Amino acid sequence: MASSTAEKGRVAQLVRQLARDYPDATCSLDFKSPLQLLISTILSAQCTDERVNIVTPALFKKYPTAAALAKAPIADLEKAIQSTGFFRNKAKSIQGCCQKLVADHKGQVPRTLEELVDLPGVGRKTANVVLGTAFGIPSGVVVDTHVGRISQRLGLTTATDAVKIEQNLMAQLPKKEWIAFSHRLIFHGRQVCIARKPKCESCHLLKWCPRVGVKEPLPR
Ligand code: SF4
């Protein structure tokens, strides 16, 4: 994490290579509005994006607005999102969030981090996802499990706490890269730098990667 010229050059190489490997990387949650992305991101906690994408079309058809979600019978909401796990808490968060959107923001999703994290069930990660992906506002770096793990392996952070990892990444990356870098690391984590067995021998980042914490030796 040193801020030497060499380290800055290494980070720049990582950013460039990830852009070459994943030029079109983006959020894999389906959404047609900032509200849909906000709700989908709440649902994606401890759940795959694929599963969320299965559940949301029917949910948004039945409850297309923040006002409709705010007034939905809670048991009905729970049933609609049950397969995403932790459905009671998620239903409570979605309803609380939508009630505040209606009360304070005319049913619209606000565009600042401060206003977003003030909504029930919305943390910094969800706020960064919505601002970055729905509005193109680089408010921070989205740190999910892939981004955290790969940032450690790449030697970009020694932290394990998502907020500290995000601070380390924000300090080292140009602001214009914050949104794309996160999407690209998520793609890289799914395809190459896999949690259990990273495919280092075929990884295009290997040249600049210290492989921190990776036990498997490279094949000779
Ligand atoms: S070289 Fe290995 S540890 Fe480093 S980013 Fe690539 S797959 Fe991950």
PDB file of C-alpha atoms and ligand atoms in Angstrom:
ATOM      1  CA  MET A   1       0.000   0.000   0.000  1.00  0.00           C
ATOM      2  CA  ALA A   2       3.030   2.270  -0.173  1.00  0.00           C
ATOM      3  CA  SER A   3       2.423   5.382  -2.230  1.00  0.00           C
ATOM      4  CA  SER A   4       5.779   5.168  -4.017  1.00  0.00           C
ATOM      5  CA  THR A   5       6.086   5.873  -7.717  1.00  0.00           C
ATOM      6  CA  ALA A   6       6.625   2.170  -8.342  1.00  0.00           C
ATOM      7  CA  GLU A   7       3.479   1.278  -6.409  1.00  0.00           C
ATOM      8  CA  LYS A   8       1.453   3.909  -8.262  1.00  0.00           C
ATOM      9  CA  GLY A   9       2.747   2.423 -11.518  1.00  0.00           C
ATOM     10  CA  ARG A  10       1.746  -1.070 -10.397  1.00  0.00           C
ATOM     11  CA  VAL A  11      -1.776   0.086  -9.500  1.00  0.00           C
ATOM     12  CA  ALA A  12      -2.058   1.822 -12.883  1.00  0.00           C
ATOM     13  CA  GLN A  13      -1.050  -1.441 -14.626  1.00  0.00           C
ATOM     14  CA  LEU A  14      -3.695  -3.362 -12.674  1.00  0.00           C
ATOM     15  CA  VAL A  15      -6.347  -0.789 -13.603  1.00  0.00           C
ATOM     16  CA  ARG A  16      -5.335  -0.914 -17.283  1.00  0.00           C
ATOM     17  CA  GLN A  17      -5.255  -4.716 -17.457  1.00  0.00           C
ATOM     18  CA  LEU A  18      -8.640  -5.071 -15.768  1.00  0.00           C
ATOM     19  CA  ALA A  19     -10.077  -2.575 -18.278  1.00  0.00           C
ATOM     20  CA  ARG A  20      -8.637  -4.674 -21.117  1.00  0.00           C
ATOM     21  CA  ASP A  21     -10.001  -7.931 -19.674  1.00  0.00           C
ATOM     22  CA  TYR A  22     -13.448  -6.673 -18.672  1.00  0.00           C
ATOM     23  CA  PRO A  23     -14.266  -3.635 -20.835  1.00  0.00           C
ATOM     24  CA  ASP A  24     -18.027  -4.058 -20.426  1.00  0.00           C
ATOM     25  CA  ALA A  25     -18.178  -5.165 -16.790  1.00  0.00           C
ATOM     26  CA  THR A  26     -21.223  -3.751 -15.092  1.00  0.00           C
ATOM     27  CA  CYS A  27     -23.714  -4.524 -12.356  1.00  0.00           C
ATOM     28  CA  SER A  28     -25.357  -7.902 -12.935  1.00  0.00           C
ATOM     29  CA  LEU A  29     -28.592  -6.970 -11.171  1.00  0.00           C
ATOM     30  CA  ASP A  30     -31.450  -6.274 -13.611  1.00  0.00           C
ATOM     31  CA  PHE A  31     -33.129  -2.890 -13.112  1.00  0.00           C
ATOM     32  CA  LYS A  32     -35.081  -0.284 -15.043  1.00  0.00           C
ATOM     33  CA  SER A  33     -34.941   2.587 -12.535  1.00  0.00           C
ATOM     34  CA  PRO A  34     -32.868   3.782  -9.548  1.00  0.00           C
ATOM     35  CA  LEU A  35     -35.651   2.508  -7.266  1.00  0.00           C
ATOM     36  CA  GLN A  36     -35.470  -0.985  -8.758  1.00  0.00           C
ATOM     37  CA  LEU A  37     -31.683  -1.017  -8.350  1.00  0.00           C
ATOM     38  CA  LEU A  38     -31.994   0.135  -4.747  1.00  0.00           C
ATOM     39  CA  ILE A  39     -34.492  -2.611  -3.890  1.00  0.00           C
ATOM     40  CA  SER A  40     -32.523  -5.258  -5.815  1.00  0.00           C
ATOM     41  CA  THR A  41     -29.333  -4.302  -3.988  1.00  0.00           C
ATOM     42  CA  ILE A  42     -31.074  -4.650  -0.618  1.00  0.00           C
ATOM     43  CA  LEU A  43     -32.276  -8.097  -1.747  1.00  0.00           C
ATOM     44  CA  SER A  44     -28.791  -9.120  -2.912  1.00  0.00           C
ATOM     45  CA  ALA A  45     -27.375  -9.282   0.634  1.00  0.00           C
ATOM     46  CA  GLN A  46     -26.308 -12.896   1.269  1.00  0.00           C
ATOM     47  CA  CYS A  47     -27.893 -13.882  -2.045  1.00  0.00           C
ATOM     48  CA  THR A  48     -26.744 -14.247  -5.653  1.00  0.00           C
ATOM     49  CA  ASP A  49     -27.641 -11.614  -8.240  1.00  0.00           C
ATOM     50  CA  GLU A  50     -29.138 -14.409 -10.380  1.00  0.00           C
ATOM     51  CA  ARG A  51     -31.585 -15.321  -7.641  1.00  0.00           C
ATOM     52  CA  VAL A  52     -32.535 -11.661  -7.112  1.00  0.00           C
ATOM     53  CA  ASN A  53     -33.140 -11.276 -10.863  1.00  0.00           C
ATOM     54  CA  ILE A  54     -35.565 -14.203 -10.745  1.00  0.00           C
ATOM     55  CA  VAL A  55     -37.588 -12.640  -7.939  1.00  0.00           C
ATOM     56  CA  THR A  56     -37.732  -8.962  -8.925  1.00  0.00           C
ATOM     57  CA  PRO A  57     -39.819  -8.944 -12.176  1.00  0.00           C
ATOM     58  CA  ALA A  58     -42.942 -10.180 -10.360  1.00  0.00           C
ATOM     59  CA  LEU A  59     -42.203  -7.974  -7.332  1.00  0.00           C
ATOM     60  CA  PHE A  60     -41.889  -4.791  -9.410  1.00  0.00           C
ATOM     61  CA  LYS A  61     -44.906  -5.696 -11.523  1.00  0.00           C
ATOM     62  CA  LYS A  62     -47.069  -5.986  -8.438  1.00  0.00           C
ATOM     63  CA  TYR A  63     -45.475  -3.031  -6.605  1.00  0.00           C
ATOM     64  CA  PRO A  64     -44.063  -0.651  -9.237  1.00  0.00           C
ATOM     65  CA  THR A  65     -43.448   2.425  -7.060  1.00  0.00           C
ATOM     66  CA  ALA A  66     -42.015   3.361  -3.677  1.00  0.00           C
ATOM     67  CA  ALA A  67     -45.558   4.268  -2.581  1.00  0.00           C
ATOM     68  CA  ALA A  68     -46.856   0.829  -3.555  1.00  0.00           C
ATOM     69  CA  LEU A  69     -43.996  -0.959  -1.757  1.00  0.00           C
ATOM     70  CA  ALA A  70     -44.492   1.285   1.282  1.00  0.00           C
ATOM     71  CA  LYS A  71     -48.115   0.183   1.578  1.00  0.00           C
ATOM     72  CA  ALA A  72     -47.709  -3.491   0.620  1.00  0.00           C
ATOM     73  CA  PRO A  73     -48.989  -6.017   3.180  1.00  0.00           C
ATOM     74  CA  ILE A  74     -45.768  -7.155   4.872  1.00  0.00           C
ATOM     75  CA  ALA A  75     -46.689 -10.859   4.660  1.00  0.00           C
ATOM     76  CA  ASP A  76     -47.182 -10.493   0.921  1.00  0.00           C
ATOM     77  CA  LEU A  77     -43.853  -8.743   0.544  1.00  0.00           C
ATOM     78  CA  GLU A  78     -42.109 -11.450   2.586  1.00  0.00           C
ATOM     79  CA  LYS A  79     -43.618 -14.145   0.391  1.00  0.00           C
ATOM     80  CA  ALA A  80     -42.542 -12.403  -2.806  1.00  0.00           C
ATOM     81  CA  ILE A  81     -38.883 -12.214  -1.728  1.00  0.00           C
ATOM     82  CA  GLN A  82     -38.696 -15.360   0.394  1.00  0.00           C
ATOM     83  CA  SER A  83     -36.252 -17.246  -1.828  1.00  0.00           C
ATOM     84  CA  THR A  84     -33.588 -14.520  -1.445  1.00  0.00           C
ATOM     85  CA  GLY A  85     -33.091 -15.462   2.214  1.00  0.00           C
ATOM     86  CA  PHE A  86     -33.347 -13.310   5.360  1.00  0.00           C
ATOM     87  CA  PHE A  87     -36.703 -12.319   3.887  1.00  0.00           C
ATOM     88  CA  ARG A  88     -38.274 -10.942   7.078  1.00  0.00           C
ATOM     89  CA  ASN A  89     -35.460  -8.462   7.628  1.00  0.00           C
ATOM     90  CA  LYS A  90     -35.308  -7.617   3.931  1.00  0.00           C
ATOM     91  CA  ALA A  91     -39.080  -7.015   3.724  1.00  0.00           C
ATOM     92  CA  LYS A  92     -38.848  -4.750   6.770  1.00  0.00           C
ATOM     93  CA  SER A  93     -35.931  -2.832   5.234  1.00  0.00           C
ATOM     94  CA  ILE A  94     -37.654  -2.451   1.854  1.00  0.00           C
ATOM     95  CA  GLN A  95     -40.868  -1.230   3.425  1.00  0.00           C
ATOM     96  CA  GLY A  96     -39.104   1.145   5.833  1.00  0.00           C
ATOM     97  CA  CYS A  97     -36.901   2.442   3.045  1.00  0.00           C
ATOM     98  CA  CYS A  98     -39.859   3.072   0.734  1.00  0.00           C
ATOM     99  CA  GLN A  99     -41.889   4.740   3.486  1.00  0.00           C
ATOM    100  CA  LYS A 100     -39.016   7.196   4.028  1.00  0.00           C
ATOM    101  CA  LEU A 101     -38.640   7.729   0.286  1.00  0.00           C
ATOM    102  CA  VAL A 102     -42.321   8.683   0.122  1.00  0.00           C
ATOM    103  CA  ALA A 103     -42.210  10.831   3.271  1.00  0.00           C
ATOM    104  CA  ASP A 104     -38.955  12.687   2.594  1.00  0.00           C
ATOM    105  CA  HIS A 105     -38.116  12.388  -1.109  1.00  0.00           C
ATOM    106  CA  LYS A 106     -41.457  12.379  -2.983  1.00  0.00           C
ATOM    107  CA  GLY A 107     -40.978   8.687  -3.706  1.00  0.00           C
ATOM    108  CA  GLN A 108     -37.724   9.301  -5.604  1.00  0.00           C
ATOM    109  CA  VAL A 109     -34.269   7.866  -4.848  1.00  0.00           C
ATOM    110  CA  PRO A 110     -31.972  10.652  -3.571  1.00  0.00           C
ATOM    111  CA  ARG A 111     -28.584  11.284  -5.182  1.00  0.00           C
ATOM    112  CA  THR A 112     -26.330  11.804  -2.180  1.00  0.00           C
ATOM    113  CA  LEU A 113     -24.567   9.290   0.027  1.00  0.00           C
ATOM    114  CA  GLU A 114     -25.769  11.034   3.186  1.00  0.00           C
ATOM    115  CA  GLU A 115     -29.441  10.840   2.180  1.00  0.00           C
ATOM    116  CA  LEU A 116     -29.149   7.244   0.975  1.00  0.00           C
ATOM    117  CA  VAL A 117     -27.490   5.855   4.113  1.00  0.00           C
ATOM    118  CA  ASP A 118     -30.217   7.591   6.120  1.00  0.00           C
ATOM    119  CA  LEU A 119     -32.784   5.194   4.575  1.00  0.00           C
ATOM    120  CA  PRO A 120     -33.642   2.045   6.593  1.00  0.00           C
ATOM    121  CA  GLY A 121     -31.697  -1.001   5.386  1.00  0.00           C
ATOM    122  CA  VAL A 122     -29.294   1.052   3.261  1.00  0.00           C
ATOM    123  CA  GLY A 123     -25.601   0.934   4.145  1.00  0.00           C
ATOM    124  CA  ARG A 124     -22.605   2.473   2.460  1.00  0.00           C
ATOM    125  CA  LYS A 125     -22.202  -0.406   0.011  1.00  0.00           C
ATOM    126  CA  THR A 126     -25.810  -0.225  -1.217  1.00  0.00           C
ATOM    127  CA  ALA A 127     -25.575   3.575  -1.466  1.00  0.00           C
ATOM    128  CA  ASN A 128     -22.370   3.315  -3.537  1.00  0.00           C
ATOM    129  CA  VAL A 129     -23.990   0.741  -5.853  1.00  0.00           C
ATOM    130  CA  VAL A 130     -27.015   2.975  -6.482  1.00  0.00           C
ATOM    131  CA  LEU A 131     -25.027   6.203  -6.923  1.00  0.00           C
ATOM    132  CA  GLY A 132     -22.390   4.594  -9.145  1.00  0.00           C
ATOM    133  CA  THR A 133     -24.557   2.338 -11.286  1.00  0.00           C
ATOM    134  CA  ALA A 134     -27.895   4.187 -11.489  1.00  0.00           C
ATOM    135  CA  PHE A 135     -26.560   7.769 -11.501  1.00  0.00           C
ATOM    136  CA  GLY A 136     -22.894   7.460 -12.559  1.00  0.00           C
ATOM    137  CA  ILE A 137     -21.791   9.289  -9.396  1.00  0.00           C
ATOM    138  CA  PRO A 138     -18.468   7.974  -7.980  1.00  0.00           C
ATOM    139  CA  SER A 139     -19.253   8.254  -4.281  1.00  0.00           C
ATOM    140  CA  GLY A 140     -16.874   5.468  -3.254  1.00  0.00           C
ATOM    141  CA  VAL A 141     -15.730   1.984  -4.202  1.00  0.00           C
ATOM    142  CA  VAL A 142     -18.268  -0.831  -3.811  1.00  0.00           C
ATOM    143  CA  VAL A 143     -16.614  -3.471  -1.625  1.00  0.00           C
ATOM    144  CA  ASP A 144     -18.327  -6.842  -1.798  1.00  0.00           C
ATOM    145  CA  THR A 145     -16.790 -10.213  -0.985  1.00  0.00           C
ATOM    146  CA  HIS A 146     -14.959 -10.419  -4.350  1.00  0.00           C
ATOM    147  CA  VAL A 147     -13.561  -6.887  -4.146  1.00  0.00           C
ATOM    148  CA  GLY A 148     -12.395  -7.416  -0.563  1.00  0.00           C
ATOM    149  CA  ARG A 149     -10.696 -10.747  -1.267  1.00  0.00           C
ATOM    150  CA  ILE A 150      -8.959  -9.696  -4.485  1.00  0.00           C
ATOM    151  CA  SER A 151      -7.830  -6.349  -3.068  1.00  0.00           C
ATOM    152  CA  GLN A 152      -6.088  -8.267  -0.286  1.00  0.00           C
ATOM    153  CA  ARG A 153      -4.477 -10.735  -2.715  1.00  0.00           C
ATOM    154  CA  LEU A 154      -3.336  -7.879  -4.939  1.00  0.00           C
ATOM    155  CA  GLY A 155      -1.711  -6.164  -1.941  1.00  0.00           C
ATOM    156  CA  LEU A 156      -3.975  -3.111  -2.228  1.00  0.00           C
ATOM    157  CA  THR A 157      -5.115  -3.460   1.385  1.00  0.00           C
ATOM    158  CA  THR A 158      -4.342  -5.431   4.519  1.00  0.00           C
ATOM    159  CA  ALA A 159      -7.715  -4.576   6.040  1.00  0.00           C
ATOM    160  CA  THR A 160     -10.546  -7.046   6.474  1.00  0.00           C
ATOM    161  CA  ASP A 161     -13.219  -4.486   7.308  1.00  0.00           C
ATOM    162  CA  ALA A 162     -15.142  -3.310   4.199  1.00  0.00           C
ATOM    163  CA  VAL A 163     -15.066   0.369   5.184  1.00  0.00           C
ATOM    164  CA  LYS A 164     -11.270   0.314   5.658  1.00  0.00           C
ATOM    165  CA  ILE A 165     -10.761  -1.631   2.420  1.00  0.00           C
ATOM    166  CA  GLU A 166     -12.834   1.006   0.633  1.00  0.00           C
ATOM    167  CA  GLN A 167     -10.751   3.817   2.167  1.00  0.00           C
ATOM    168  CA  ASN A 168      -7.527   2.093   1.018  1.00  0.00           C
ATOM    169  CA  LEU A 169      -8.878   1.663  -2.529  1.00  0.00           C
ATOM    170  CA  MET A 170     -10.169   5.250  -2.728  1.00  0.00           C
ATOM    171  CA  ALA A 171      -6.720   6.492  -1.679  1.00  0.00           C
ATOM    172  CA  GLN A 172      -4.957   4.538  -4.413  1.00  0.00           C
ATOM    173  CA  LEU A 173      -7.324   4.698  -7.377  1.00  0.00           C
ATOM    174  CA  PRO A 174      -8.173   7.730  -9.499  1.00  0.00           C
ATOM    175  CA  LYS A 175     -11.764   8.775  -8.733  1.00  0.00           C
ATOM    176  CA  LYS A 176     -12.854   8.191 -12.330  1.00  0.00           C
ATOM    177  CA  GLU A 177     -11.961   4.502 -11.906  1.00  0.00           C
ATOM    178  CA  TRP A 178     -13.912   3.867  -8.695  1.00  0.00           C
ATOM    179  CA  ILE A 179     -17.120   2.608 -10.320  1.00  0.00           C
ATOM    180  CA  ALA A 180     -15.601   0.458 -13.093  1.00  0.00           C
ATOM    181  CA  PHE A 181     -12.789  -0.960 -10.925  1.00  0.00           C
ATOM    182  CA  SER A 182     -15.308  -2.522  -8.581  1.00  0.00           C
ATOM    183  CA  HIS A 183     -17.426  -4.023 -11.395  1.00  0.00           C
ATOM    184  CA  ARG A 184     -14.271  -5.432 -12.996  1.00  0.00           C
ATOM    185  CA  LEU A 185     -12.937  -6.991  -9.789  1.00  0.00           C
ATOM    186  CA  ILE A 186     -16.330  -8.653  -9.261  1.00  0.00           C
ATOM    187  CA  PHE A 187     -16.140 -10.174 -12.765  1.00  0.00           C
ATOM    188  CA  HIS A 188     -12.514 -11.197 -12.109  1.00  0.00           C
ATOM    189  CA  GLY A 189     -13.539 -12.790  -8.823  1.00  0.00           C
ATOM    190  CA  ARG A 190     -16.234 -14.840 -10.502  1.00  0.00           C
ATOM    191  CA  GLN A 191     -14.126 -15.978 -13.430  1.00  0.00           C
ATOM    192  CA  VAL A 192     -10.444 -16.075 -12.395  1.00  0.00           C
ATOM    193  CA  CYS A 193      -9.549 -15.001  -8.854  1.00  0.00           C
ATOM    194  CA  ILE A 194     -12.002 -17.449  -7.353  1.00  0.00           C
ATOM    195  CA  ALA A 195     -12.258 -17.648  -3.560  1.00  0.00           C
ATOM    196  CA  ARG A 196     -11.254 -21.278  -3.071  1.00  0.00           C
ATOM    197  CA  LYS A 197      -8.862 -21.820  -5.956  1.00  0.00           C
ATOM    198  CA  PRO A 198      -7.658 -18.764  -7.858  1.00  0.00           C
ATOM    199  CA  LYS A 199      -6.526 -19.481 -11.428  1.00  0.00           C
ATOM    200  CA  CYS A 200      -3.244 -17.584 -11.030  1.00  0.00           C
ATOM    201  CA  GLU A 201      -1.492 -19.437 -13.862  1.00  0.00           C
ATOM    202  CA  SER A 202      -3.942 -17.989 -16.389  1.00  0.00           C
ATOM    203  CA  CYS A 203      -4.514 -14.623 -14.668  1.00  0.00           C
ATOM    204  CA  HIS A 204      -3.496 -11.544 -16.673  1.00  0.00           C
ATOM    205  CA  LEU A 205      -2.754  -9.689 -13.410  1.00  0.00           C
ATOM    206  CA  LEU A 206      -0.151 -12.226 -12.248  1.00  0.00           C
ATOM    207  CA  LYS A 207       2.790 -10.049 -13.307  1.00  0.00           C
ATOM    208  CA  TRP A 208       1.756  -7.338 -10.818  1.00  0.00           C
ATOM    209  CA  CYS A 209       0.164  -9.519  -8.136  1.00  0.00           C
ATOM    210  CA  PRO A 210       1.965 -10.546  -4.907  1.00  0.00           C
ATOM    211  CA  ARG A 211      -0.725 -13.234  -4.363  1.00  0.00           C
ATOM    212  CA  VAL A 212      -1.069 -12.306  -0.684  1.00  0.00           C
ATOM    213  CA  GLY A 213      -2.546 -15.206   1.273  1.00  0.00           C
ATOM    214  CA  VAL A 214      -2.698 -17.591  -1.733  1.00  0.00           C
ATOM    215  CA  LYS A 215      -1.224 -20.898  -0.614  1.00  0.00           C
ATOM    216  CA  GLU A 216      -1.247 -22.899  -3.863  1.00  0.00           C
ATOM    217  CA  PRO A 217       2.151 -22.702  -5.574  1.00  0.00           C
ATOM    218  CA  LEU A 218       2.259 -21.661  -9.207  1.00  0.00           C
ATOM    219  CA  PRO A 219       2.803 -24.610 -11.599  1.00  0.00           C
ATOM    220  CA  ARG A 220       6.386 -24.763 -12.889  1.00  0.00           C
TER     221      ARG A 220
HETATM  222  S1  SF4 B   1      -2.590 -13.710  -9.757  1.00  0.00           S
HETATM  223 FE1  SF4 B   1      -3.885 -15.111  -8.596  1.00  0.00          FE
HETATM  224  S2  SF4 B   1      -4.258 -14.037  -6.656  1.00  0.00           S
HETATM  225 FE2  SF4 B   1      -3.488 -12.512  -8.103  1.00  0.00          FE
HETATM  226  S3  SF4 B   1      -5.344 -11.608  -8.989  1.00  0.00           S
HETATM  227 FE3  SF4 B   1      -4.693 -13.250 -10.332  1.00  0.00          FE
HETATM  228  S4  SF4 B   1      -5.860 -15.048  -9.685  1.00  0.00           S
HETATM  229 FE4  SF4 B   1      -5.946 -13.534  -8.032  1.00  0.00          FE
END
